mmCIF file of C-alpha atoms in Angstrom:
data_model
loop_
_atom_site.group_PDB
_atom_site.id
_atom_site.type_symbol
_atom_site.label_atom_id
_atom_site.label_comp_id
_atom_site.label_asym_id
_atom_site.label_seq_id
_atom_site.Cartn_x
_atom_site.Cartn_y
_atom_site.Cartn_z
ATOM 1 C CA UNK A 1 93.792 73.582 108.867
ATOM 2 C CA UNK A 2 90.913 74.790 110.630
ATOM 3 C CA UNK A 3 90.897 78.126 108.722
ATOM 4 C CA UNK A 4 91.144 76.224 105.416
ATOM 5 C CA UNK A 5 88.522 74.083 106.233
ATOM 6 C CA UNK A 6 85.930 77.094 107.104
ATOM 7 C CA UNK A 7 86.703 78.585 103.596
ATOM 8 C CA UNK A 8 84.854 75.395 102.120
ATOM 9 C CA UNK A 9 81.926 75.137 104.802
ATOM 10 C CA UNK A 10 79.640 77.098 103.154
ATOM 11 C CA UNK A 11 79.862 75.004 100.224
ATOM 12 C CA UNK A 12 79.876 71.932 101.802
ATOM 13 C CA UNK A 13 76.698 72.827 103.888
ATOM 14 C CA UNK A 14 75.402 73.538 100.506
ATOM 15 C CA UNK A 15 75.577 70.190 99.209
ATOM 16 C CA UNK A 16 74.442 68.941 102.267
ATOM 17 C CA UNK A 17 71.569 70.640 102.616
ATOM 18 C CA UNK A 18 70.381 70.315 99.107
ATOM 19 C CA UNK A 19 70.783 66.520 99.307
ATOM 20 C CA UNK A 20 69.384 66.231 102.998
ATOM 21 C CA UNK A 21 66.621 68.921 102.795
ATOM 22 C CA UNK A 22 67.353 69.900 106.722
ATOM 23 C CA UNK A 23 69.927 72.762 107.910
ATOM 24 C CA UNK A 24 70.429 70.714 111.386
ATOM 25 C CA UNK A 25 71.063 67.021 109.344
ATOM 26 C CA UNK A 26 73.589 69.288 106.856
ATOM 27 C CA UNK A 27 75.408 70.929 109.664
ATOM 28 C CA UNK A 28 75.767 67.148 111.156
ATOM 29 C CA UNK A 29 76.954 65.983 108.150
ATOM 30 C CA UNK A 30 79.558 68.944 107.475
ATOM 31 C CA UNK A 31 80.858 68.573 111.268
ATOM 32 C CA UNK A 32 81.516 65.238 110.461
ATOM 33 C CA UNK A 33 83.425 65.851 107.529
ATOM 34 C CA UNK A 34 85.702 68.088 109.552
ATOM 35 C CA UNK A 35 86.297 65.343 112.275
ATOM 36 C CA UNK A 36 87.546 63.178 109.622
ATOM 37 C CA UNK A 37 89.536 65.586 108.065
ATOM 38 C CA UNK A 38 90.973 66.416 111.541
ATOM 39 C CA UNK A 39 91.884 62.502 111.931
ATOM 40 C CA UNK A 40 93.445 62.442 108.490
ATOM 41 C CA UNK A 41 95.420 65.682 108.366
ATOM 42 C CA UNK A 42 95.891 67.524 104.817
ATOM 43 C CA UNK A 43 99.521 66.386 104.212
ATOM 44 C CA UNK A 44 98.302 63.883 101.820
ATOM 45 C CA UNK A 45 95.307 65.639 100.286
ATOM 46 C CA UNK A 46 96.420 67.366 96.786
ATOM 47 C CA UNK A 47 92.381 68.894 96.538
ATOM 48 C CA UNK A 48 91.195 69.520 99.532
ATOM 49 C CA UNK A 49 87.665 70.880 97.828
ATOM 50 C CA UNK A 50 87.664 67.675 96.061
ATOM 51 C CA UNK A 51 88.543 65.479 98.959
ATOM 52 C CA UNK A 52 85.948 67.403 101.064
ATOM 53 C CA UNK A 53 83.145 67.123 98.296
ATOM 54 C CA UNK A 54 83.633 63.353 98.409
ATOM 55 C CA UNK A 55 83.534 62.470 102.366
ATOM 56 C CA UNK A 56 80.464 64.966 102.664
ATOM 57 C CA UNK A 57 78.761 63.437 99.901
ATOM 58 C CA UNK A 58 79.459 59.638 101.072
ATOM 59 C CA UNK A 59 78.097 60.886 104.726
ATOM 60 C CA UNK A 60 75.134 62.147 103.314
ATOM 61 C CA UNK A 61 74.537 58.941 101.113
ATOM 62 C CA UNK A 62 74.739 57.372 104.186
ATOM 63 C CA UNK A 63 72.508 59.322 106.057
ATOM 64 C CA UNK A 64 69.784 59.077 103.114
ATOM 65 C CA UNK A 65 69.967 55.399 102.970
ATOM 66 C CA UNK A 66 69.405 55.093 106.854
ATOM 67 C CA UNK A 67 66.576 57.601 106.778
ATOM 68 C CA UNK A 68 64.778 55.046 104.131
ATOM 69 C CA UNK A 69 65.321 52.413 106.318
ATOM 70 C CA UNK A 70 63.722 54.369 108.846
ATOM 71 C CA UNK A 71 60.955 55.855 106.634
ATOM 72 C CA UNK A 72 61.951 59.154 107.323
ATOM 73 C CA UNK A 73 61.345 62.278 105.537
ATOM 74 C CA UNK A 74 63.413 65.575 105.713
ATOM 75 C CA UNK A 75 61.189 67.868 103.702
ATOM 76 C CA UNK A 76 61.289 72.071 103.713
ATOM 77 C CA UNK A 77 59.698 74.582 102.027
ATOM 78 C CA UNK A 78 61.864 77.419 100.666
ATOM 79 C CA UNK A 79 62.422 80.555 98.544
ATOM 80 C CA UNK A 80 62.509 80.552 94.525
ATOM 81 C CA UNK A 81 66.249 79.735 92.728
ATOM 82 C CA UNK A 82 68.719 82.128 92.624
ATOM 83 C CA UNK A 83 71.861 81.652 90.145
ATOM 84 C CA UNK A 84 74.933 81.537 91.848
ATOM 85 C CA UNK A 85 78.096 82.868 90.770
ATOM 86 C CA UNK A 86 81.064 80.314 89.675
ATOM 87 C CA UNK A 87 83.086 79.696 92.889
ATOM 88 C CA UNK A 88 81.094 81.920 95.259
ATOM 89 C CA UNK A 89 80.635 79.912 98.283
ATOM 90 C CA UNK A 90 77.835 82.468 99.821
ATOM 91 C CA UNK A 91 76.033 82.290 96.116
ATOM 92 C CA UNK A 92 76.408 78.700 96.613
ATOM 93 C CA UNK A 93 75.087 78.434 99.827
ATOM 94 C CA UNK A 94 72.143 80.760 98.537
ATOM 95 C CA UNK A 95 71.860 77.995 95.728
ATOM 96 C CA UNK A 96 71.459 75.437 98.241
ATOM 97 C CA UNK A 97 67.916 77.555 99.612
ATOM 98 C CA UNK A 98 66.340 77.022 96.429
ATOM 99 C CA UNK A 99 64.799 73.947 96.495
ATOM 100 C CA UNK A 100 61.045 74.317 96.934
ATOM 101 C CA UNK A 101 58.319 72.030 98.064
ATOM 102 C CA UNK A 102 57.616 70.740 94.529
ATOM 103 C CA UNK A 103 61.234 69.646 94.363
ATOM 104 C CA UNK A 104 61.362 68.029 97.438
ATOM 105 C CA UNK A 105 57.991 66.188 97.467
ATOM 106 C CA UNK A 106 59.753 64.613 94.092
ATOM 107 C CA UNK A 107 63.298 64.265 95.611
ATOM 108 C CA UNK A 108 62.127 62.543 98.637
ATOM 109 C CA UNK A 109 61.018 59.581 95.973
ATOM 110 C CA UNK A 110 64.312 59.547 94.586
ATOM 111 C CA UNK A 111 66.757 56.845 95.516
ATOM 112 C CA UNK A 112 69.595 57.831 97.893
ATOM 113 C CA UNK A 113 72.203 57.538 94.397
ATOM 114 C CA UNK A 114 69.812 59.175 92.360
ATOM 115 C CA UNK A 115 69.340 62.040 94.746
ATOM 116 C CA UNK A 116 72.970 62.432 95.076
ATOM 117 C CA UNK A 117 74.086 61.950 91.253
ATOM 118 C CA UNK A 118 71.624 64.723 90.373
ATOM 119 C CA UNK A 119 72.381 66.741 93.273
ATOM 120 C CA UNK A 120 76.467 66.900 92.856
ATOM 121 C CA UNK A 121 75.948 66.943 88.914
ATOM 122 C CA UNK A 122 72.906 69.165 87.922
ATOM 123 C CA UNK A 123 73.337 71.681 90.736
ATOM 124 C CA UNK A 124 76.955 71.424 91.467
ATOM 125 C CA UNK A 125 78.638 70.712 88.324
ATOM 126 C CA UNK A 126 80.836 68.006 89.930
ATOM 127 C CA UNK A 127 82.303 65.847 87.070
ATOM 128 C CA UNK A 128 80.531 62.394 86.846
ATOM 129 C CA UNK A 129 83.983 60.499 86.871
ATOM 130 C CA UNK A 130 84.047 61.799 90.447
ATOM 131 C CA UNK A 131 80.415 61.217 91.471
ATOM 132 C CA UNK A 132 81.032 57.506 90.339
ATOM 133 C CA UNK A 133 83.932 57.095 92.905
ATOM 134 C CA UNK A 134 81.841 58.224 95.949
ATOM 135 C CA UNK A 135 78.991 56.010 94.716
ATOM 136 C CA UNK A 136 81.205 53.040 93.890
ATOM 137 C CA UNK A 137 79.712 53.036 90.646
ATOM 138 C CA UNK A 138 80.851 53.004 86.940
ATOM 139 C CA UNK A 139 80.521 56.370 85.344
ATOM 140 C CA UNK A 140 78.166 55.500 82.589
ATOM 141 C CA UNK A 141 76.149 53.915 85.809
ATOM 142 C CA UNK A 142 76.239 57.048 87.513
ATOM 143 C CA UNK A 143 75.278 59.288 84.306
ATOM 144 C CA UNK A 144 72.021 57.103 84.009
ATOM 145 C CA UNK A 145 70.987 57.809 87.763
ATOM 146 C CA UNK A 146 71.382 61.318 86.979
ATOM 147 C CA UNK A 147 69.146 61.182 84.238
ATOM 148 C CA UNK A 148 66.624 59.013 85.776
ATOM 149 C CA UNK A 149 66.502 61.547 88.526
ATOM 150 C CA UNK A 150 66.053 64.381 86.050
ATOM 151 C CA UNK A 151 63.450 62.629 84.286
ATOM 152 C CA UNK A 152 61.679 62.253 87.562
ATOM 153 C CA UNK A 153 61.811 66.087 88.559
ATOM 154 C CA UNK A 154 60.754 67.069 85.316
ATOM 155 C CA UNK A 155 57.297 65.563 85.817
ATOM 156 C CA UNK A 156 56.857 66.905 88.863
ATOM 157 C CA UNK A 157 54.141 66.437 90.762
ATOM 158 C CA UNK A 158 50.368 66.408 89.193
ATOM 159 C CA UNK A 159 48.075 69.628 89.288
ATOM 160 C CA UNK A 160 45.925 69.486 92.209
ATOM 161 C CA UNK A 161 42.538 68.050 91.351
ATOM 162 C CA UNK A 162 39.321 69.857 92.054
ATOM 163 C CA UNK A 163 38.440 66.695 94.084
ATOM 164 C CA UNK A 164 41.404 66.545 96.012
ATOM 165 C CA UNK A 165 40.905 70.151 96.853
ATOM 166 C CA UNK A 166 37.338 69.382 98.312
ATOM 167 C CA UNK A 167 39.190 67.253 100.553
ATOM 168 C CA UNK A 168 41.489 69.942 101.701
ATOM 169 C CA UNK A 169 38.589 72.206 102.227
ATOM 170 C CA UNK A 170 36.996 69.365 104.410
ATOM 171 C CA UNK A 171 39.748 68.842 106.517
ATOM 172 C CA UNK A 172 40.353 72.590 107.026
ATOM 173 C CA UNK A 173 36.578 72.891 107.999
ATOM 174 C CA UNK A 174 36.600 70.187 110.451
ATOM 175 C CA UNK A 175 39.739 71.374 112.021
ATOM 176 C CA UNK A 176 38.649 74.809 112.233
ATOM 177 C CA UNK A 177 35.542 73.542 113.764
ATOM 178 C CA UNK A 178 37.662 70.953 116.351
ATOM 179 C CA UNK A 179 35.480 68.336 114.981
ATOM 180 C CA UNK A 180 37.751 65.334 115.352
ATOM 181 C CA UNK A 181 35.229 62.934 114.138
ATOM 182 C CA UNK A 182 34.663 64.392 111.069
ATOM 183 C CA UNK A 183 38.931 65.083 110.649
ATOM 184 C CA UNK A 184 39.053 61.213 110.998
ATOM 185 C CA UNK A 185 36.748 60.730 107.682
ATOM 186 C CA UNK A 186 38.941 62.529 105.590
ATOM 187 C CA UNK A 187 42.475 61.261 107.100
ATOM 188 C CA UNK A 188 43.948 57.741 106.209
ATOM 189 C CA UNK A 189 44.472 55.671 108.586
ATOM 190 C CA UNK A 190 48.032 55.716 108.256
ATOM 191 C CA UNK A 191 48.260 59.312 107.158
ATOM 192 C CA UNK A 192 51.735 60.922 108.013
ATOM 193 C CA UNK A 193 52.488 64.708 108.993
ATOM 194 C CA UNK A 194 56.092 66.113 108.623
ATOM 195 C CA UNK A 195 56.574 69.518 109.818
ATOM 196 C CA UNK A 196 59.735 71.508 109.954
ATOM 197 C CA UNK A 197 60.423 74.241 112.169
ATOM 198 C CA UNK A 198 63.183 76.145 113.836
ATOM 199 C CA UNK A 199 64.061 73.014 116.270
ATOM 200 C CA UNK A 200 64.102 70.422 113.514
ATOM 201 C CA UNK A 201 61.603 67.966 111.538
ATOM 202 C CA UNK A 202 58.598 66.534 113.717
ATOM 203 C CA UNK A 203 57.052 63.688 112.103
ATOM 204 C CA UNK A 204 53.317 62.303 113.474
ATOM 205 C CA UNK A 205 51.647 59.182 112.073
ATOM 206 C CA UNK A 206 48.228 57.747 112.495
ATOM 207 C CA UNK A 207 44.816 59.630 111.873
ATOM 208 C CA UNK A 208 44.228 60.056 115.460
ATOM 209 C CA UNK A 209 47.341 61.661 116.179
ATOM 210 C CA UNK A 210 47.201 64.019 113.404
ATOM 211 C CA UNK A 211 43.770 65.036 114.156
ATOM 212 C CA UNK A 212 45.122 65.968 117.482
ATOM 213 C CA UNK A 213 47.735 68.256 116.107
ATOM 214 C CA UNK A 214 45.146 70.301 113.638
ATOM 215 C CA UNK A 215 44.635 72.941 116.605
ATOM 216 C CA UNK A 216 46.683 75.623 114.475
ATOM 217 C CA UNK A 217 43.637 75.742 112.188
ATOM 218 C CA UNK A 218 41.260 76.344 114.934
ATOM 219 C CA UNK A 219 42.773 79.709 115.800
ATOM 220 C CA UNK A 220 40.136 82.476 115.957
ATOM 221 C CA UNK A 221 42.575 84.945 114.583
ATOM 222 C CA UNK A 222 43.991 82.840 111.944
ATOM 223 C CA UNK A 223 43.411 82.823 108.149
ATOM 224 C CA UNK A 224 43.760 80.509 105.737
ATOM 225 C CA UNK A 225 44.886 81.148 102.148
ATOM 226 C CA UNK A 226 44.238 78.586 99.643
ATOM 227 C CA UNK A 227 47.450 77.956 97.791
ATOM 228 C CA UNK A 228 48.667 75.347 95.243
ATOM 229 C CA UNK A 229 52.071 74.116 96.666
ATOM 230 C CA UNK A 230 54.055 72.409 94.092
ATOM 231 C CA UNK A 231 51.459 71.129 92.265
ATOM 232 C CA UNK A 232 49.638 69.609 95.550
ATOM 233 C CA UNK A 233 46.343 71.352 96.898
ATOM 234 C CA UNK A 234 47.703 73.739 99.845
ATOM 235 C CA UNK A 235 47.195 76.241 102.510
ATOM 236 C CA UNK A 236 49.393 79.311 104.237
ATOM 237 C CA UNK A 237 47.956 80.093 107.511
ATOM 238 C CA UNK A 238 48.737 83.898 108.705
ATOM 239 C CA UNK A 239 47.731 85.612 111.753
ATOM 240 C CA UNK A 240 47.487 89.222 111.682
ATOM 241 C CA UNK A 241 49.271 88.990 108.235
ATOM 242 C CA UNK A 242 52.117 87.230 109.823
ATOM 243 C CA UNK A 243 52.523 83.516 108.053
ATOM 244 C CA UNK A 244 52.437 80.895 110.857
ATOM 245 C CA UNK A 245 52.099 77.478 108.941
ATOM 246 C CA UNK A 246 52.354 76.478 105.201
ATOM 247 C CA UNK A 247 51.171 72.697 104.062
ATOM 248 C CA UNK A 248 50.854 70.989 101.220
ATOM 249 C CA UNK A 249 48.508 67.838 101.297
ATOM 250 C CA UNK A 250 48.745 64.407 99.359
ATOM 251 C CA UNK A 251 45.405 63.446 98.719
ATOM 252 C CA UNK A 252 44.898 59.721 97.218
ATOM 253 C CA UNK A 253 41.290 57.539 96.872
ATOM 254 C CA UNK A 254 39.536 60.746 98.604
ATOM 255 C CA UNK A 255 41.691 60.964 102.196
ATOM 256 C CA UNK A 256 44.690 62.773 103.171
ATOM 257 C CA UNK A 257 47.369 60.100 103.154
ATOM 258 C CA UNK A 258 50.318 62.878 103.875
ATOM 259 C CA UNK A 259 50.940 66.589 104.731
ATOM 260 C CA UNK A 260 53.741 68.175 104.294
ATOM 261 C CA UNK A 261 54.393 71.795 106.297
ATOM 262 C CA UNK A 262 56.963 74.719 107.799
ATOM 263 C CA UNK A 263 56.511 76.350 110.666
ATOM 264 C CA UNK A 264 59.851 78.365 110.745
ATOM 265 C CA UNK A 265 58.899 82.149 110.753
ATOM 266 C CA UNK A 266 62.125 83.031 108.849
ATOM 267 C CA UNK A 267 61.419 80.597 105.930
ATOM 268 C CA UNK A 268 57.833 81.504 106.102
ATOM 269 C CA UNK A 269 58.526 85.360 106.095
ATOM 270 C CA UNK A 270 60.308 84.508 102.364
ATOM 271 C CA UNK A 271 57.726 82.612 101.279
ATOM 272 C CA UNK A 272 54.663 84.941 101.700
ATOM 273 C CA UNK A 273 55.014 86.917 98.339
ATOM 274 C CA UNK A 274 55.233 83.497 96.262
ATOM 275 C CA UNK A 275 52.493 81.465 98.203
ATOM 276 C CA UNK A 276 49.514 83.449 99.284
ATOM 277 C CA UNK A 277 47.055 82.912 96.710
#
Protein backbone atom coordinates (compact mmCIF):
# COMPACT_ATOMS: atom_id res chain seq x y z
CA UNK A 1 0.00 0.00 0.00
CA UNK A 2 2.88 2.36 0.80
CA UNK A 3 4.50 1.79 -2.58
CA UNK A 4 1.21 2.30 -4.38
CA UNK A 5 0.55 5.54 -2.49
CA UNK A 6 4.02 6.85 -3.33
CA UNK A 7 3.28 6.50 -7.06
CA UNK A 8 0.42 8.98 -6.56
CA UNK A 9 2.25 11.38 -4.24
CA UNK A 10 3.55 13.79 -6.97
CA UNK A 11 0.05 14.05 -8.44
CA UNK A 12 -1.54 14.65 -5.04
CA UNK A 13 1.07 17.24 -4.12
CA UNK A 14 0.40 18.97 -7.45
CA UNK A 15 -3.31 19.21 -6.66
CA UNK A 16 -2.74 20.39 -3.09
CA UNK A 17 -0.11 22.94 -4.04
CA UNK A 18 -2.23 24.39 -6.84
CA UNK A 19 -5.12 24.82 -4.39
CA UNK A 20 -3.16 26.03 -1.37
CA UNK A 21 -0.24 27.91 -2.92
CA UNK A 22 2.20 26.56 -0.35
CA UNK A 23 4.51 23.57 -0.58
CA UNK A 24 4.49 23.14 3.19
CA UNK A 25 0.68 23.12 3.33
CA UNK A 26 0.56 20.78 0.33
CA UNK A 27 2.93 18.36 2.07
CA UNK A 28 0.72 18.43 5.16
CA UNK A 29 -2.41 17.76 3.11
CA UNK A 30 -0.82 14.82 1.28
CA UNK A 31 0.49 13.38 4.54
CA UNK A 32 -2.99 13.59 6.03
CA UNK A 33 -4.35 11.77 2.97
CA UNK A 34 -1.80 9.02 3.56
CA UNK A 35 -2.83 8.70 7.22
CA UNK A 36 -6.47 8.37 6.22
CA UNK A 37 -5.59 5.72 3.65
CA UNK A 38 -3.54 3.83 6.23
CA UNK A 39 -6.54 3.79 8.57
CA UNK A 40 -8.98 2.79 5.83
CA UNK A 41 -6.96 0.29 3.82
CA UNK A 42 -7.31 -0.43 0.12
CA UNK A 43 -9.48 -3.56 0.24
CA UNK A 44 -12.73 -1.71 -0.57
CA UNK A 45 -11.26 1.04 -2.77
CA UNK A 46 -11.89 0.31 -6.44
CA UNK A 47 -10.13 3.42 -7.82
CA UNK A 48 -7.27 4.46 -5.55
CA UNK A 49 -6.30 7.53 -7.59
CA UNK A 50 -9.88 8.77 -7.54
CA UNK A 51 -10.24 8.06 -3.82
CA UNK A 52 -7.01 9.90 -3.02
CA UNK A 53 -8.03 12.82 -5.25
CA UNK A 54 -11.30 13.13 -3.34
CA UNK A 55 -9.70 12.87 0.10
CA UNK A 56 -6.86 15.29 -0.69
CA UNK A 57 -9.27 17.80 -2.20
CA UNK A 58 -11.53 17.69 0.84
CA UNK A 59 -8.54 18.22 3.12
CA UNK A 60 -7.53 21.24 1.03
CA UNK A 61 -11.09 22.55 1.08
CA UNK A 62 -11.10 22.40 4.88
CA UNK A 63 -7.72 24.17 5.04
CA UNK A 64 -8.94 26.92 2.68
CA UNK A 65 -12.07 27.45 4.75
CA UNK A 66 -10.06 27.71 7.97
CA UNK A 67 -7.63 30.07 6.24
CA UNK A 68 -10.52 32.36 5.26
CA UNK A 69 -11.81 32.37 8.82
CA UNK A 70 -8.36 33.34 10.16
CA UNK A 71 -7.84 35.87 7.37
CA UNK A 72 -4.65 34.19 6.16
CA UNK A 73 -3.09 34.12 2.71
CA UNK A 74 -0.69 31.76 1.03
CA UNK A 75 0.99 33.43 -1.85
CA UNK A 76 3.89 32.34 -3.99
CA UNK A 77 5.47 33.76 -7.11
CA UNK A 78 6.25 31.02 -9.59
CA UNK A 79 7.55 30.24 -13.07
CA UNK A 80 5.61 30.42 -16.31
CA UNK A 81 3.19 27.60 -17.19
CA UNK A 82 4.53 24.51 -18.90
CA UNK A 83 2.36 21.85 -20.54
CA UNK A 84 1.93 18.52 -18.79
CA UNK A 85 1.82 15.21 -20.58
CA UNK A 86 -1.27 13.13 -19.90
CA UNK A 87 -0.81 10.75 -17.00
CA UNK A 88 2.75 11.82 -16.26
CA UNK A 89 3.02 12.51 -12.49
CA UNK A 90 6.27 14.43 -12.92
CA UNK A 91 4.71 16.66 -15.58
CA UNK A 92 1.64 17.13 -13.42
CA UNK A 93 3.85 18.15 -10.53
CA UNK A 94 5.54 20.70 -12.80
CA UNK A 95 2.13 22.00 -13.77
CA UNK A 96 1.48 22.81 -10.13
CA UNK A 97 4.59 25.00 -10.23
CA UNK A 98 3.12 27.13 -12.98
CA UNK A 99 0.94 29.48 -10.96
CA UNK A 100 2.24 33.06 -11.07
CA UNK A 101 1.66 35.95 -8.71
CA UNK A 102 -1.09 37.34 -10.92
CA UNK A 103 -3.06 34.11 -10.57
CA UNK A 104 -2.59 33.82 -6.82
CA UNK A 105 -3.58 37.42 -6.20
CA UNK A 106 -6.91 36.66 -7.89
CA UNK A 107 -7.13 33.06 -6.66
CA UNK A 108 -7.02 34.35 -3.11
CA UNK A 109 -10.22 36.31 -3.82
CA UNK A 110 -12.06 33.11 -4.83
CA UNK A 111 -14.17 31.21 -2.36
CA UNK A 112 -12.73 27.84 -1.28
CA UNK A 113 -15.38 26.01 -3.32
CA UNK A 114 -14.65 28.10 -6.43
CA UNK A 115 -10.93 27.46 -6.04
CA UNK A 116 -11.33 23.70 -5.65
CA UNK A 117 -13.76 23.44 -8.54
CA UNK A 118 -11.56 25.48 -10.88
CA UNK A 119 -8.29 23.71 -10.01
CA UNK A 120 -9.70 20.19 -10.23
CA UNK A 121 -11.61 20.69 -13.48
CA UNK A 122 -9.58 23.23 -15.45
CA UNK A 123 -6.12 22.12 -14.38
CA UNK A 124 -6.45 18.40 -13.64
CA UNK A 125 -9.50 17.58 -15.80
CA UNK A 126 -11.42 15.94 -12.96
CA UNK A 127 -15.06 15.36 -14.06
CA UNK A 128 -17.64 17.74 -12.63
CA UNK A 129 -19.71 14.92 -11.14
CA UNK A 130 -16.71 13.83 -9.09
CA UNK A 131 -16.01 17.42 -8.00
CA UNK A 132 -19.70 17.79 -7.06
CA UNK A 133 -19.31 14.83 -4.70
CA UNK A 134 -16.20 16.41 -3.14
CA UNK A 135 -17.98 19.73 -2.59
CA UNK A 136 -21.32 18.18 -1.67
CA UNK A 137 -23.00 20.25 -4.39
CA UNK A 138 -25.01 19.41 -7.49
CA UNK A 139 -23.13 18.98 -10.76
CA UNK A 140 -24.82 22.08 -12.16
CA UNK A 141 -23.80 24.16 -9.13
CA UNK A 142 -20.24 22.88 -9.40
CA UNK A 143 -20.06 23.87 -13.06
CA UNK A 144 -21.27 27.34 -12.06
CA UNK A 145 -18.53 27.60 -9.41
CA UNK A 146 -15.83 26.80 -11.95
CA UNK A 147 -17.34 29.18 -14.49
CA UNK A 148 -17.43 32.01 -11.94
CA UNK A 149 -13.81 31.35 -10.95
CA UNK A 150 -12.77 31.20 -14.59
CA UNK A 151 -14.39 34.57 -15.22
CA UNK A 152 -12.60 36.21 -12.31
CA UNK A 153 -9.26 34.81 -13.37
CA UNK A 154 -9.83 35.91 -16.96
CA UNK A 155 -10.37 39.46 -15.80
CA UNK A 156 -7.15 39.28 -13.81
CA UNK A 157 -5.67 42.24 -11.99
CA UNK A 158 -6.01 45.68 -13.58
CA UNK A 159 -2.81 47.18 -15.00
CA UNK A 160 -0.75 49.19 -12.60
CA UNK A 161 -1.57 52.87 -12.89
CA UNK A 162 1.10 55.53 -13.04
CA UNK A 163 -0.11 56.95 -9.73
CA UNK A 164 0.22 53.53 -8.09
CA UNK A 165 3.79 53.24 -9.36
CA UNK A 166 4.48 56.64 -7.84
CA UNK A 167 3.32 55.37 -4.44
CA UNK A 168 5.58 52.35 -4.75
CA UNK A 169 8.51 54.57 -5.75
CA UNK A 170 7.86 56.73 -2.69
CA UNK A 171 7.86 53.62 -0.51
CA UNK A 172 11.16 52.44 -2.00
CA UNK A 173 12.77 55.86 -1.56
CA UNK A 174 11.72 56.01 2.09
CA UNK A 175 12.78 52.42 2.73
CA UNK A 176 16.12 52.96 1.03
CA UNK A 177 16.92 55.92 3.27
CA UNK A 178 15.52 54.32 6.41
CA UNK A 179 12.94 57.13 6.77
CA UNK A 180 10.26 55.46 8.91
CA UNK A 181 8.15 58.62 9.10
CA UNK A 182 7.99 58.82 5.30
CA UNK A 183 7.17 55.13 5.09
CA UNK A 184 4.18 55.61 7.37
CA UNK A 185 2.74 58.22 5.00
CA UNK A 186 2.50 55.71 2.12
CA UNK A 187 1.37 52.67 4.15
CA UNK A 188 -2.25 52.08 5.10
CA UNK A 189 -2.65 51.67 8.89
CA UNK A 190 -3.84 48.07 8.38
CA UNK A 191 -1.40 47.18 5.58
CA UNK A 192 -0.50 43.49 5.30
CA UNK A 193 2.86 42.10 4.22
CA UNK A 194 2.91 38.45 3.15
CA UNK A 195 6.32 36.97 2.36
CA UNK A 196 7.03 33.39 1.33
CA UNK A 197 10.47 31.96 1.91
CA UNK A 198 12.08 28.55 2.26
CA UNK A 199 10.65 28.10 5.75
CA UNK A 200 7.06 29.01 4.91
CA UNK A 201 4.83 32.07 4.92
CA UNK A 202 5.28 35.08 7.17
CA UNK A 203 2.48 37.62 7.52
CA UNK A 204 2.89 41.01 9.18
CA UNK A 205 0.03 43.44 9.78
CA UNK A 206 0.13 47.13 10.58
CA UNK A 207 2.03 50.10 9.16
CA UNK A 208 4.53 50.30 12.00
CA UNK A 209 5.42 46.62 11.83
CA UNK A 210 5.69 46.61 8.03
CA UNK A 211 7.84 49.76 8.07
CA UNK A 212 10.19 48.02 10.45
CA UNK A 213 10.63 45.15 7.98
CA UNK A 214 11.56 47.37 5.01
CA UNK A 215 15.31 47.08 5.67
CA UNK A 216 15.89 44.78 2.69
CA UNK A 217 15.50 47.82 0.44
CA UNK A 218 18.09 49.80 2.42
CA UNK A 219 21.09 47.58 1.64
CA UNK A 220 23.86 49.54 -0.04
CA UNK A 221 24.57 46.66 -2.41
CA UNK A 222 20.92 46.14 -3.36
CA UNK A 223 19.66 47.03 -6.83
CA UNK A 224 15.92 47.55 -7.23
CA UNK A 225 14.48 46.61 -10.64
CA UNK A 226 11.01 48.06 -11.33
CA UNK A 227 8.61 45.41 -12.63
CA UNK A 228 4.95 44.91 -13.33
CA UNK A 229 4.03 41.84 -11.31
CA UNK A 230 0.76 40.31 -12.39
CA UNK A 231 -0.58 43.72 -13.36
CA UNK A 232 0.56 45.20 -10.03
CA UNK A 233 3.40 47.66 -9.57
CA UNK A 234 6.29 45.62 -8.22
CA UNK A 235 10.02 45.23 -7.86
CA UNK A 236 12.75 42.64 -8.00
CA UNK A 237 15.66 43.31 -5.63
CA UNK A 238 19.05 41.84 -6.52
CA UNK A 239 22.39 41.77 -4.73
CA UNK A 240 25.47 41.09 -6.85
CA UNK A 241 23.14 40.01 -9.64
CA UNK A 242 21.42 37.49 -7.37
CA UNK A 243 17.68 37.96 -6.70
CA UNK A 244 16.85 38.31 -3.00
CA UNK A 245 13.27 39.63 -3.01
CA UNK A 246 10.37 39.92 -5.44
CA UNK A 247 7.43 42.01 -4.34
CA UNK A 248 4.03 43.07 -5.69
CA UNK A 249 2.18 46.04 -4.19
CA UNK A 250 -1.55 46.63 -3.91
CA UNK A 251 -2.24 50.38 -3.86
CA UNK A 252 -5.64 51.74 -2.82
CA UNK A 253 -6.53 55.43 -2.54
CA UNK A 254 -2.90 56.48 -2.69
CA UNK A 255 -1.47 54.16 -0.03
CA UNK A 256 -0.09 50.62 0.00
CA UNK A 257 -2.68 48.26 1.45
CA UNK A 258 -0.97 44.94 0.76
CA UNK A 259 2.47 43.63 -0.20
CA UNK A 260 3.01 40.12 -1.56
CA UNK A 261 6.59 38.89 -1.71
CA UNK A 262 8.89 35.94 -2.27
CA UNK A 263 12.35 35.47 -0.77
CA UNK A 264 12.95 31.80 -1.59
CA UNK A 265 16.23 31.84 -3.60
CA UNK A 266 15.28 28.81 -5.68
CA UNK A 267 12.01 30.36 -6.83
CA UNK A 268 13.66 33.73 -7.39
CA UNK A 269 16.42 32.15 -9.47
CA UNK A 270 13.74 30.91 -11.84
CA UNK A 271 11.99 34.27 -11.91
CA UNK A 272 14.86 36.52 -12.94
CA UNK A 273 14.52 36.05 -16.72
CA UNK A 274 10.84 36.97 -16.57
CA UNK A 275 10.69 39.68 -13.98
CA UNK A 276 13.72 41.95 -14.23
CA UNK A 277 12.35 44.81 -16.31
